[in-house]
Short mmCIF file of C-alpha atoms and ligand atoms in Angstrom, two decimals:
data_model
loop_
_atom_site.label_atom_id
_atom_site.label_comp_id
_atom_site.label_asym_id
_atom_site.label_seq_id
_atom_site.Cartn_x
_atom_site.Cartn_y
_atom_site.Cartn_z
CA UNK A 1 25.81 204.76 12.27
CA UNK A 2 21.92 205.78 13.59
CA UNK A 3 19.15 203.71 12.11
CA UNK A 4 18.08 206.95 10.75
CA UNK A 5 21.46 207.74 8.70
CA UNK A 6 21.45 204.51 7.29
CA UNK A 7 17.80 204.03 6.23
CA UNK A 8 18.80 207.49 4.30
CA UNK A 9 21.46 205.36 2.05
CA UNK A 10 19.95 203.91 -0.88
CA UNK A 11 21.11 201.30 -3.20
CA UNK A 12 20.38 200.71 -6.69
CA UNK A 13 21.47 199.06 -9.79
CA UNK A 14 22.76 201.90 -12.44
CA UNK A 15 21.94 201.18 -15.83
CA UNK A 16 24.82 201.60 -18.45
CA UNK A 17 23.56 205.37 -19.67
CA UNK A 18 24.27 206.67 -16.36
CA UNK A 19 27.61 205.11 -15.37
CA UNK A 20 29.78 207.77 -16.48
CA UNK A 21 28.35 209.91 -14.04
CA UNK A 22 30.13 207.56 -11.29
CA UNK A 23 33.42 208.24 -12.82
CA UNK A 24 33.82 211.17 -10.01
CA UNK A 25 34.16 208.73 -6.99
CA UNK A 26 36.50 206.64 -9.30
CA UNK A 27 38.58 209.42 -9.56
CA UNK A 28 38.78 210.11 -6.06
CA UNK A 29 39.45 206.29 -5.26
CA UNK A 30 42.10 205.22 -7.30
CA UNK A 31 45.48 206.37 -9.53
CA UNK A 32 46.76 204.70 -12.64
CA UNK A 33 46.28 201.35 -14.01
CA UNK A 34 43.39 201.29 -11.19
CA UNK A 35 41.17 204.06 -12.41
CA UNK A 36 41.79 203.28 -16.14
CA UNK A 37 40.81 199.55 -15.63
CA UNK A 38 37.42 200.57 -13.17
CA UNK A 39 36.44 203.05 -15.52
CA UNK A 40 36.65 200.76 -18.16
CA UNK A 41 34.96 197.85 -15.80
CA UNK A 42 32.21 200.32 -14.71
CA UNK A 43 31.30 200.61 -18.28
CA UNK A 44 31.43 197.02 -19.65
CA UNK A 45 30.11 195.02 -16.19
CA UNK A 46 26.58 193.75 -15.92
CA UNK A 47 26.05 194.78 -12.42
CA UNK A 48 27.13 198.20 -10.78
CA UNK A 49 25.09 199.47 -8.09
CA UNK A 50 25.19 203.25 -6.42
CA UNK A 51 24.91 204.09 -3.20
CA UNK A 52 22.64 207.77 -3.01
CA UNK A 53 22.93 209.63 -0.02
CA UNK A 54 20.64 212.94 0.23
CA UNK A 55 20.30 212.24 -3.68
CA UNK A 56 23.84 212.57 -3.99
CA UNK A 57 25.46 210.08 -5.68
CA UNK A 58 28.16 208.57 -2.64
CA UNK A 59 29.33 205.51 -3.60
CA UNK A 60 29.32 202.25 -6.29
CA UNK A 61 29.63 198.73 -6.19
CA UNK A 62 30.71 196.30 -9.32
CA UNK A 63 30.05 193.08 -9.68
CA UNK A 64 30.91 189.75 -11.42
CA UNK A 65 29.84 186.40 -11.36
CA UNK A 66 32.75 183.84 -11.64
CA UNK A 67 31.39 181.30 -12.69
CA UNK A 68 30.33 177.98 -11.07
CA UNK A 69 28.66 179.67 -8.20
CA UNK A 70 31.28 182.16 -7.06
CA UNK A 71 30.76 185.61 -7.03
CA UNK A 72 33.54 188.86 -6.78
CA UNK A 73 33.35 192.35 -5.60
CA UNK A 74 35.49 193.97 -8.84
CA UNK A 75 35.21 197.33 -7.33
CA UNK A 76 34.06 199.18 -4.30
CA UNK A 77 34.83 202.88 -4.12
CA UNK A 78 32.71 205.41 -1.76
CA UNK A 79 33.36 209.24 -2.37
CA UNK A 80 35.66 211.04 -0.13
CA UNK A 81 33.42 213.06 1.93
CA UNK A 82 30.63 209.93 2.67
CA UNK A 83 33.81 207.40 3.87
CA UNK A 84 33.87 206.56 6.89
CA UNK A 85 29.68 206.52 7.42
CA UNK A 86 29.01 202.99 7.16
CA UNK A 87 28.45 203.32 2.88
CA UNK A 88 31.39 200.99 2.18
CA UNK A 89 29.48 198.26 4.16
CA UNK A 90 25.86 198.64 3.20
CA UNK A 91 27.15 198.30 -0.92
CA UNK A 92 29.32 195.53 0.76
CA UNK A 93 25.61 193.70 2.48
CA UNK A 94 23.82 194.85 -0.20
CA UNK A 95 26.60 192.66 -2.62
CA UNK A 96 26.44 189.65 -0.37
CA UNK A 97 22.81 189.33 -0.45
CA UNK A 98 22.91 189.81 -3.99
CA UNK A 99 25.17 186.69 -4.48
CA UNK A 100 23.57 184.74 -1.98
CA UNK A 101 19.60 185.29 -4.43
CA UNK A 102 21.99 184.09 -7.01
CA UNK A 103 22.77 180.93 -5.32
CA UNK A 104 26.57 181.68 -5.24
CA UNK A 105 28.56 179.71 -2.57
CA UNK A 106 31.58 182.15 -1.92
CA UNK A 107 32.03 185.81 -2.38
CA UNK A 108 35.65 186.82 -3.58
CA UNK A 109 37.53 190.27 -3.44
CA UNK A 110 40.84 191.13 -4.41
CA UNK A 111 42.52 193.95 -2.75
CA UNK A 112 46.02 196.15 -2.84
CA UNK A 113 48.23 194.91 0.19
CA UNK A 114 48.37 198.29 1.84
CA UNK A 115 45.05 198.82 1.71
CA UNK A 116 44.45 199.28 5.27
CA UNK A 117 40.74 200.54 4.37
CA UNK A 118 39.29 198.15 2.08
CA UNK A 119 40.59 195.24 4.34
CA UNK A 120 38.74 196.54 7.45
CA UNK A 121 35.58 197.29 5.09
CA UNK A 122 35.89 193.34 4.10
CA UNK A 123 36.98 191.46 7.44
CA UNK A 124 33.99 193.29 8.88
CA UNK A 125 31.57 191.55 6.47
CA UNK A 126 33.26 188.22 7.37
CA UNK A 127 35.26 187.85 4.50
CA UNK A 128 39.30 186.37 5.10
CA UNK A 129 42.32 186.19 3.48
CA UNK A 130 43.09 182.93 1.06
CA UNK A 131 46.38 182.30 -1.10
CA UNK A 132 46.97 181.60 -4.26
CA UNK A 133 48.08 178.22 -2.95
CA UNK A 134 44.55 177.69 -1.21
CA UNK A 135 42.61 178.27 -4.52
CA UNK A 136 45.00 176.13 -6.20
CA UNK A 137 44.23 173.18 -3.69
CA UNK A 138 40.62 173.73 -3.89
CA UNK A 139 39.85 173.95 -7.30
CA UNK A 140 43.15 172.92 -8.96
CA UNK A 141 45.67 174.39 -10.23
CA UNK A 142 44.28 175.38 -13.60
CA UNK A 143 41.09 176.54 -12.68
CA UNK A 144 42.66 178.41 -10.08
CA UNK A 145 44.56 180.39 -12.82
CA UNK A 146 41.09 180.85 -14.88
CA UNK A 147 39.54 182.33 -11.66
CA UNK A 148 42.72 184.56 -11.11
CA UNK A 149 42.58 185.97 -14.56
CA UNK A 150 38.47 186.64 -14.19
CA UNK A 151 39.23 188.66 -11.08
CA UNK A 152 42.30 190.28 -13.09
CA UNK A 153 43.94 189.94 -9.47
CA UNK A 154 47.54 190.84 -9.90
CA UNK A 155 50.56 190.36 -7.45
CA UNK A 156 50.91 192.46 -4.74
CA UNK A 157 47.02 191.82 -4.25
CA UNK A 158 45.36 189.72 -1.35
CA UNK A 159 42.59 187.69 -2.30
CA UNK A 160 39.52 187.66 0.17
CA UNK A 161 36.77 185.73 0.45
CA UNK A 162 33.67 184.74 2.33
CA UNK A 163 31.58 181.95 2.11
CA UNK A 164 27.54 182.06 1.90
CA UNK A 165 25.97 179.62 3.93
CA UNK A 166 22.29 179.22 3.58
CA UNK A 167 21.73 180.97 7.08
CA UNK A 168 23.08 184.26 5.71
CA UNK A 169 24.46 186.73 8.49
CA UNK A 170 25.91 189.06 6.81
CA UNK A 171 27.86 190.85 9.59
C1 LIG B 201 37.23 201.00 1.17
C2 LIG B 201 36.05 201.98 1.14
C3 LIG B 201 35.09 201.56 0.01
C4 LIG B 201 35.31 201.91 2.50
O1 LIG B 201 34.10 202.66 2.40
P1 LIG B 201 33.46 203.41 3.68
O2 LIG B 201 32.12 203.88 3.30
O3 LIG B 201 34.41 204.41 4.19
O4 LIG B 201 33.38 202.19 4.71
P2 LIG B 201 32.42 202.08 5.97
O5 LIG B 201 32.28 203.43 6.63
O6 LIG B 201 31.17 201.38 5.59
O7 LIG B 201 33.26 201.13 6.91
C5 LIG B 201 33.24 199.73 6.66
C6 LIG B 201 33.73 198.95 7.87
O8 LIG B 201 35.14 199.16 8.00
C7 LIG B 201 35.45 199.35 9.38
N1 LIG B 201 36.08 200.66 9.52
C8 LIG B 201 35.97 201.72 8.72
N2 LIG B 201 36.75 202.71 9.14
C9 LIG B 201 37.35 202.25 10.27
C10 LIG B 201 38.30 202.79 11.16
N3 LIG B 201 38.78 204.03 10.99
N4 LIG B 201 38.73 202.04 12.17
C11 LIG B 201 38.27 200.78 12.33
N5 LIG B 201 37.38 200.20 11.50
C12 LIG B 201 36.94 200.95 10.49
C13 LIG B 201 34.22 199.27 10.18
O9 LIG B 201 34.21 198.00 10.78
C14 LIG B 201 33.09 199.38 9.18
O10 LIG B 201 32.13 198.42 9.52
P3 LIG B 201 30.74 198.85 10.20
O11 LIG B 201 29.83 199.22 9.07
O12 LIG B 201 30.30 197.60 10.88
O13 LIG B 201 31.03 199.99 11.14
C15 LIG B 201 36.53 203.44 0.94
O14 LIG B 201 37.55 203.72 1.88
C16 LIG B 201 37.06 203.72 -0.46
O15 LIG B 201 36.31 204.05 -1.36
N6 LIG B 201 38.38 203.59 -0.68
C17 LIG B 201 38.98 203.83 -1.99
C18 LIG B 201 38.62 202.75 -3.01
C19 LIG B 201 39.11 201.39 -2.60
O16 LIG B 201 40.23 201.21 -2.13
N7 LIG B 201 38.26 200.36 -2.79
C20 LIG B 201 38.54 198.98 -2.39
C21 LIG B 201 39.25 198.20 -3.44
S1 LIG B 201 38.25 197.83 -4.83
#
């Protein structure tokens, strides 16, 4: 993407009387138990930010904090006709630095198995698989379990994640 194209996305945080106006790019991102739960997620979460492209609205971010110091990209979803632009990965950035000013440590993301997208949207931001197994050894197994059930990661679902180091590069 031009340095032009992407000074012309903008991000901002999307207070709650204007969320339902994001349900469109829901819509067109998920199917099912997906779009129920993020419509549901976009309406109850403390952070969402939009991505606005030629004042259109193009894409959202949601966010959650976890807890001691971890952070987790709940939902990313760009519109159909803005994919592909480089919108996915400034929300992505734009997440990352936000966790980093809140002094998280890691960044987690949980994300459908065949989700050939979304996986190249987070390896390119640095962020790698982990197991189940991992989380367990880290932080035991039954905080690992607590953290699992905050993300509302279910099986069939990789869990991603990226640590912030103080000398954040983002890319
Ligand atoms: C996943 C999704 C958010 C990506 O958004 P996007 O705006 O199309 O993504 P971007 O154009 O910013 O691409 C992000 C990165 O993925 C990589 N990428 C994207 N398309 C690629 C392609 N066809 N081939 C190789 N790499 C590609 C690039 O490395 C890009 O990084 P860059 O910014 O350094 O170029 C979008 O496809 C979407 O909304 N999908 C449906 C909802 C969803 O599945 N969300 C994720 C689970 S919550």
């Amino acid at each position: 993407m031009s340095a032009k194209e992407d000074s012309a996305i903008q991000i901002k945080d999307v207070p709650s009387n204007e969320r339902g106006e994001l349900f469109p790019i829901l819509e067109e991102s998920f199917e099912g138990w997906y779009l129920r739960h993020s419509k549901h997620t976009l309406m109850d979460s403390e952070v969402v930010r939009e991505a606005i492209v030629n004042e259109e609205r193009a894409g959202l971010v949601i966010l959650k904090d976890l807890g001691t110091k971890l952070g987790y990209v709940y939902y990313i979803a760009v519109g159909r006709k803005f994919r592909g632009k480089g919108i996915g990965g400034k929300l992505l950035d734009n997440s990352i630095s936000y966790f980093f000013d809140k002094g998280m440590q890691e960044v987690y993301a949980s994300i459908e198995e065949d989700n050939e997208d979304s996986e190249r949207l987070f390896e390119s931001r640095n962020f790698r698989k982990t197991s189940r197994a991992e989380l367990a050894k880290k932080y035991g197994t039954i905080n690992s379990f607590v953290l699992l059930r905050k993300m509302v990661a279910v099986p069939g679902e990789h869990i991603m994640v990226r640590q912030l180091s103080p000398s954040l590069d983002s890319k």
